[in-house]
Amino acid sequence: MDLETQAQIYLADQRGISQVGFFRSFHTFNFGNYFHDSREPFGNLQVFNDDTLKAGNSLKLKLDKNSEVIIMPIVGGLEFRNPLEEGFLEAGQIQVFSALAETEYEIINPYETEDINFLQIWLNNASVDFSPKIEVNTFDFEDKNQLLPIFSKDNRKGFIGKYDGREKEEIALENSENNVFIFVLNGAFEVQDRLLHARDGLALSNFEMIDFEALSNDAIILILKL
C-alpha cells in the first residue's frame, strides 16, 4: 500500500513559550498553558521542550502518562532527582527515565552564576509491561560526520551527530510507516530539501529514506525514530 509522505516544519521563532523569572521553556508541541491547533503531539512524541534554568534554581515536573523521559544537557550540567535515582548529567550525556503516570521528578541548576540549557522530551509508552527504570548514555562529538546512537527503547531510537559543512548522509528506515522527528541544535541543515536553522524541528511521516546535508561547520542534528 502506498502511503502519502508528510512533512511539517516547526520554526524556532514560532514555538510556544513559558517564562518566569528563573526559568524559560520553548515548546515545540502543546504544553502547559500553551496550545495551538497545529502543535498537537506527533505520534508518541508528546513533549519536546528547549529549557533554560537560571543559576541556583530547580524545576519540578509531573507526568500525566507512562512515558520515556529523555533529558539532555546542552549548555552546562544539571542535577536530577527522581524516585529511582539522583545524580548529575553533563553535556555529552543523555538520560532516559522510564516513569509511570503521576511520577514527579526534579531538575536542578547546581551553578552559582551560570544558566543551563537542556532538552526535555517525553515519549508516551502504552506497553502493558512498562516498568520504571533509568539509564544514562554518553556520546562524543570527537566522532564527527556520523550519527551516534543515544538511546533505543522498543522501536524508538535516538541519534545525534556533529557535521562539517557540506557533509551529507542518508538514513534508511526499517519501517516507512514510522514517524521521524528531526531537531537542529546548532548550525543549519538541508533535510529532505527543507532548510532548517538552529532550534528548528521537522516531523516526517511515511518516508523510506531520509537524506540531509550540513550547511555550516559544527552543525548538530538530533534525529528521533518514533
Short mmCIF file of C-alpha atoms in Angstrom, two decimals:
data_model
loop_
_atom_site.label_atom_id
_atom_site.label_comp_id
_atom_site.label_asym_id
_atom_site.label_seq_id
_atom_site.Cartn_x
_atom_site.Cartn_y
_atom_site.Cartn_z
CA MET A 1 0.00 0.00 0.00
CA ASP A 2 1.35 3.39 -0.96
CA LEU A 3 1.35 5.89 1.89
CA GLU A 4 1.42 9.62 1.36
CA THR A 5 4.59 11.22 2.67
CA GLN A 6 4.02 14.10 5.06
CA ALA A 7 6.29 16.78 6.48
CA GLN A 8 5.77 19.63 8.91
CA ILE A 9 8.35 22.24 9.90
CA TYR A 10 8.38 23.73 13.41
CA LEU A 11 10.29 27.00 13.19
CA ALA A 12 12.24 28.06 16.26
CA ASP A 13 10.66 31.52 16.44
CA GLN A 14 7.14 30.08 16.23
CA ARG A 15 7.40 27.79 19.24
CA GLY A 16 5.30 28.29 22.34
CA ILE A 17 6.99 29.80 25.35
CA SER A 18 6.57 29.70 29.12
CA GLN A 19 8.65 32.09 31.17
CA VAL A 20 9.07 33.12 34.79
CA GLY A 21 11.96 34.91 36.45
CA PHE A 22 14.19 31.86 36.88
CA PHE A 23 13.06 29.65 34.00
CA ARG A 24 12.22 29.78 30.28
CA SER A 25 10.86 26.96 28.15
CA PHE A 26 10.25 26.82 24.40
CA HIS A 27 7.61 24.25 23.42
CA THR A 28 7.60 22.58 20.01
CA PHE A 29 4.28 20.91 20.94
CA ASN A 30 1.39 21.90 23.18
CA PHE A 31 2.49 22.02 26.80
CA GLY A 32 1.16 23.56 29.99
CA ASN A 33 -0.83 26.68 29.18
CA TYR A 34 0.42 26.79 25.58
CA PHE A 35 -1.99 25.41 22.99
CA HIS A 36 -2.26 25.74 19.22
CA ASP A 37 -4.16 23.54 16.79
CA SER A 38 -1.03 23.00 14.69
CA ARG A 39 1.04 21.87 17.69
CA GLU A 40 -0.64 18.60 18.58
CA PRO A 41 1.69 15.75 19.65
CA PHE A 42 3.47 13.91 16.86
CA GLY A 43 2.53 10.28 17.41
CA ASN A 44 4.03 9.17 20.73
CA LEU A 45 6.24 12.27 20.85
CA GLN A 46 4.22 14.32 23.34
CA VAL A 47 6.70 16.90 24.62
CA PHE A 48 9.79 18.48 23.12
CA ASN A 49 10.92 21.38 25.31
CA ASP A 50 14.04 23.52 25.00
CA ASP A 51 14.62 24.78 28.56
CA THR A 52 16.86 27.31 30.26
CA LEU A 53 17.17 27.35 34.05
CA LYS A 54 18.92 30.13 35.93
CA ALA A 55 21.71 29.53 38.44
CA GLY A 56 20.77 28.01 41.78
CA ASN A 57 17.18 27.18 40.83
CA SER A 58 15.22 23.97 40.37
CA LEU A 59 12.29 22.76 38.30
CA LYS A 60 9.74 20.12 39.30
CA LEU A 61 7.54 18.28 36.79
CA LYS A 62 4.83 15.64 36.94
CA LEU A 63 3.93 13.14 34.24
CA ASP A 64 0.33 12.55 33.22
CA LYS A 65 1.04 9.31 31.28
CA ASN A 66 3.51 6.43 31.31
CA SER A 67 6.47 7.95 29.49
CA GLU A 68 10.07 7.69 28.50
CA VAL A 69 11.54 10.99 29.74
CA ILE A 70 14.68 11.98 27.85
CA ILE A 71 16.84 14.69 29.40
CA MET A 72 19.85 16.03 27.53
CA PRO A 73 22.07 18.88 28.79
CA ILE A 74 23.21 21.23 26.03
CA VAL A 75 24.95 24.04 27.91
CA GLY A 76 26.27 23.20 31.37
CA GLY A 77 25.43 20.21 33.51
CA LEU A 78 22.42 19.54 35.71
CA GLU A 79 21.47 17.66 38.82
CA PHE A 80 18.40 15.43 38.78
CA ARG A 81 16.20 13.75 41.36
CA ASN A 82 13.54 11.16 40.70
CA PRO A 83 12.07 8.17 42.58
CA LEU A 84 14.72 5.85 41.14
CA GLU A 85 17.91 7.87 41.39
CA GLU A 86 19.57 11.21 41.87
CA GLY A 87 22.80 12.39 40.30
CA PHE A 88 24.47 14.67 37.79
CA LEU A 89 24.34 14.85 33.99
CA GLU A 90 26.86 16.74 31.90
CA ALA A 91 26.97 17.74 28.24
CA GLY A 92 27.67 14.59 26.23
CA GLN A 93 25.31 12.51 28.37
CA ILE A 94 21.64 11.71 27.92
CA GLN A 95 19.28 10.24 30.50
CA VAL A 96 16.33 8.01 29.58
CA PHE A 97 13.94 7.74 32.52
CA SER A 98 11.03 5.30 32.13
CA ALA A 99 8.41 6.64 34.52
CA LEU A 100 4.81 5.81 35.40
CA ALA A 101 1.98 8.34 35.23
CA GLU A 102 1.87 10.70 38.23
CA THR A 103 5.65 10.39 38.74
CA GLU A 104 7.35 13.60 39.81
CA TYR A 105 10.96 14.49 39.08
CA GLU A 106 13.21 17.48 39.62
CA ILE A 107 15.97 19.20 37.66
CA ILE A 108 18.41 21.47 39.49
CA ASN A 109 20.94 24.02 38.27
CA PRO A 110 23.90 23.48 40.61
CA TYR A 111 25.91 26.51 39.48
CA GLU A 112 26.20 29.79 41.38
CA THR A 113 26.28 32.14 38.37
CA GLU A 114 25.72 30.16 35.15
CA ASP A 115 22.45 29.36 33.39
CA ILE A 116 21.96 25.88 31.96
CA ASN A 117 20.18 24.82 28.76
CA PHE A 118 18.75 21.34 28.23
CA LEU A 119 16.17 19.40 26.25
CA GLN A 120 13.24 17.55 27.80
CA ILE A 121 11.49 15.01 25.59
CA TRP A 122 8.51 12.86 26.61
CA LEU A 123 7.58 9.75 24.62
CA ASN A 124 4.34 8.04 25.59
CA ASN A 125 4.64 4.32 26.28
CA ALA A 126 1.38 2.36 26.45
CA SER A 127 3.08 -1.05 26.64
CA VAL A 128 1.43 -3.42 29.12
CA ASP A 129 4.81 -4.50 30.51
CA PHE A 130 6.08 -0.94 31.01
CA SER A 131 8.10 -0.58 34.21
CA PRO A 132 10.17 2.20 35.81
CA LYS A 133 13.88 2.21 35.04
CA ILE A 134 16.65 4.63 34.25
CA GLU A 135 19.75 4.65 32.07
CA VAL A 136 22.41 7.19 31.13
CA ASN A 137 24.17 7.02 27.77
CA THR A 138 27.13 9.03 26.51
CA PHE A 139 28.28 10.32 23.15
CA ASP A 140 31.45 12.05 21.94
CA PHE A 141 31.41 14.77 19.29
CA GLU A 142 35.03 13.93 18.50
CA ASP A 143 33.39 11.28 16.30
CA LYS A 144 32.28 13.80 13.67
CA ASN A 145 30.32 13.45 10.45
CA GLN A 146 28.33 10.44 11.56
CA LEU A 147 25.19 9.71 13.54
CA LEU A 148 25.83 8.46 17.06
CA PRO A 149 23.19 6.31 18.81
CA ILE A 150 21.99 7.84 22.07
CA PHE A 151 19.06 5.61 23.07
CA SER A 152 16.97 2.65 21.96
CA LYS A 153 13.61 1.77 23.52
CA ASP A 154 11.48 -0.80 21.72
CA ASN A 155 11.06 0.62 18.20
CA ARG A 156 12.08 4.11 19.27
CA LYS A 157 15.63 5.20 18.68
CA GLY A 158 17.60 8.41 19.00
CA PHE A 159 20.71 9.64 17.18
CA ILE A 160 22.85 12.76 17.29
CA GLY A 161 25.66 13.96 15.04
CA LYS A 162 28.04 16.87 14.59
CA TYR A 163 28.94 17.66 10.97
CA ASP A 164 31.29 19.76 8.91
CA GLY A 165 29.78 21.94 6.21
CA ARG A 166 28.71 20.09 3.04
CA GLU A 167 28.86 16.68 4.71
CA LYS A 168 25.92 14.51 3.65
CA GLU A 169 24.20 11.42 4.99
CA GLU A 170 21.30 9.13 4.13
CA ILE A 171 19.21 7.17 6.62
CA ALA A 172 17.23 4.11 5.59
CA LEU A 173 14.18 3.49 7.76
CA GLU A 174 13.33 -0.05 8.82
CA ASN A 175 9.63 0.75 8.57
CA SER A 176 8.44 3.51 6.25
CA GLU A 177 5.29 3.92 8.36
CA ASN A 178 7.34 5.12 11.34
CA ASN A 179 7.45 8.77 12.29
CA VAL A 180 10.75 10.64 12.38
CA PHE A 181 11.38 13.91 14.21
CA ILE A 182 14.48 15.99 13.45
CA PHE A 183 15.78 18.90 15.51
CA VAL A 184 18.74 21.13 14.69
CA LEU A 185 20.72 22.08 17.78
CA ASN A 186 23.37 24.17 16.05
CA GLY A 187 24.11 25.50 12.58
CA ALA A 188 21.97 24.74 9.54
CA PHE A 189 20.95 21.65 7.59
CA GLU A 190 19.01 20.82 4.47
CA VAL A 191 16.79 17.83 5.27
CA GLN A 192 14.60 16.33 2.54
CA ASP A 193 15.05 19.57 0.55
CA ARG A 194 13.91 21.66 3.52
CA LEU A 195 16.12 24.29 5.14
CA LEU A 196 16.43 24.07 8.91
CA HIS A 197 18.28 26.51 11.16
CA ALA A 198 19.23 26.19 14.83
CA ARG A 199 16.34 25.03 17.04
CA ASP A 200 14.03 24.33 14.07
CA GLY A 201 12.25 20.98 14.02
CA LEU A 202 10.89 18.78 11.23
CA ALA A 203 8.32 15.98 11.53
CA LEU A 204 8.33 13.36 8.75
CA SER A 205 5.90 10.51 8.11
CA ASN A 206 5.91 7.64 5.61
CA PHE A 207 9.43 8.07 4.26
CA GLU A 208 11.61 5.11 3.31
CA MET A 209 14.82 7.15 3.13
CA ILE A 210 15.87 10.45 4.68
CA ASP A 211 18.82 12.49 3.47
CA PHE A 212 20.42 15.58 4.92
CA GLU A 213 23.35 17.89 4.30
CA ALA A 214 25.10 20.17 6.78
CA LEU A 215 25.27 23.75 5.54
CA SER A 216 27.66 25.07 8.20
CA ASN A 217 30.60 23.81 10.20
CA ASP A 218 29.97 22.21 13.60
CA ALA A 219 26.29 21.76 12.75
CA ILE A 220 24.50 19.43 15.18
CA ILE A 221 21.42 17.39 14.35
CA LEU A 222 19.18 15.24 16.59
CA ILE A 223 17.07 12.51 14.99
CA LEU A 224 14.30 10.56 16.71
CA LYS A 225 12.83 7.45 15.05
CA LEU A 226 9.43 7.04 16.64
#
